[in-house]
Amino acid sequence: MITGLPSPAQGYESKDINLNSILIRHPSATFFMQIESSSYMNMGIYNGDILIIDRAKKITPNSLVVYESEGHFVLGRVFNIKKTFEDTIITGTITHVIHTVKET
């Protein structure tokens, strides 16, 4: 005998979610980076967040990218980088930010 209401998750419990197939379009050109800085909070990226970076994704002026500056990796929008640094090497485009929700 079944009593009560069905679970809202009923029917989803046996379906696997493959995060690689959802988050990574170019596996051989994709890498992960963990942020160890609070400098990017204005971009919605916080200390401890994990970035998924795709080297094969087409870069547009508004792309959020990782680039190298003075031996360090830095995050920024392409339109801001070109104004400041002429010979900047862009490492890849940030496609996803994995953020841990902290309990208060």
mmCIF file with all atom_site columns, C-alpha atoms in Angstrom, residues 2 6 8 14 18 27 32 35 40 44 54 59 61 71 73-74 78-79 91 94 101-102:
data_model
loop_
_atom_site.group_PDB
_atom_site.id
_atom_site.type_symbol
_atom_site.label_atom_id
_atom_site.label_alt_id
_atom_site.label_comp_id
_atom_site.label_asym_id
_atom_site.label_entity_id
_atom_site.label_seq_id
_atom_site.pdbx_PDB_ins_code
_atom_site.Cartn_x
_atom_site.Cartn_y
_atom_site.Cartn_z
_atom_site.occupancy
_atom_site.B_iso_or_equiv
_atom_site.pdbx_formal_charge
_atom_site.auth_seq_id
_atom_site.auth_comp_id
_atom_site.auth_asym_id
_atom_site.auth_atom_id
_atom_site.pdbx_PDB_model_num
ATOM 1  C CA . ILE A 1 2   ? 1.372  3.412  -1.000  1.00 0.00 ? 2   ILE A CA 1
ATOM 2  C CA . PRO A 1 6   ? 4.988  11.076 -4.567  1.00 0.00 ? 6   PRO A CA 1
ATOM 3  C CA . PRO A 1 8   ? 9.083  15.566 -6.672  1.00 0.00 ? 8   PRO A CA 1
ATOM 4  C CA . SER A 1 14  ? 17.910 6.868  -12.148 1.00 0.00 ? 14  SER A CA 1
ATOM 5  C CA . ASN A 1 18  ? 27.273 13.603 -17.468 1.00 0.00 ? 18  ASN A CA 1
ATOM 6  C CA . PRO A 1 27  ? 37.647 18.099 -24.524 1.00 0.00 ? 27  PRO A CA 1
ATOM 7  C CA . PHE A 1 32  ? 40.125 23.789 -15.391 1.00 0.00 ? 32  PHE A CA 1
ATOM 8  C CA . ILE A 1 35  ? 40.613 30.921 -8.493  1.00 0.00 ? 35  ILE A CA 1
ATOM 9  C CA . TYR A 1 40  ? 37.097 39.119 -9.620  1.00 0.00 ? 40  TYR A CA 1
ATOM 10 C CA . GLY A 1 44  ? 30.706 37.163 -10.174 1.00 0.00 ? 44  GLY A CA 1
ATOM 11 C CA . ASP A 1 54  ? 38.093 26.386 -23.673 1.00 0.00 ? 54  ASP A CA 1
ATOM 12 C CA . ILE A 1 59  ? 36.789 34.690 -29.049 1.00 0.00 ? 59  ILE A CA 1
ATOM 13 C CA . PRO A 1 61  ? 35.152 41.283 -28.053 1.00 0.00 ? 61  PRO A CA 1
ATOM 14 C CA . GLY A 1 71  ? 53.947 35.792 -15.566 1.00 0.00 ? 71  GLY A CA 1
ATOM 15 C CA . PHE A 1 73  ? 47.135 34.418 -15.323 1.00 0.00 ? 73  PHE A CA 1
ATOM 16 C CA . VAL A 1 74  ? 44.543 37.197 -15.310 1.00 0.00 ? 74  VAL A CA 1
ATOM 17 C CA . VAL A 1 78  ? 38.686 41.038 -24.589 1.00 0.00 ? 78  VAL A CA 1
ATOM 18 C CA . PHE A 1 79  ? 37.621 44.632 -25.286 1.00 0.00 ? 79  PHE A CA 1
ATOM 19 C CA . THR A 1 91  ? 45.025 31.416 -23.040 1.00 0.00 ? 91  THR A CA 1
ATOM 20 C CA . ILE A 1 94  ? 35.957 31.021 -19.844 1.00 0.00 ? 94  ILE A CA 1
ATOM 21 C CA . VAL A 1 101 ? 27.295 27.983 -2.305  1.00 0.00 ? 101 VAL A CA 1
ATOM 22 C CA . LYS A 1 102 ? 28.479 28.756 1.200   1.00 0.00 ? 102 LYS A CA 1
#
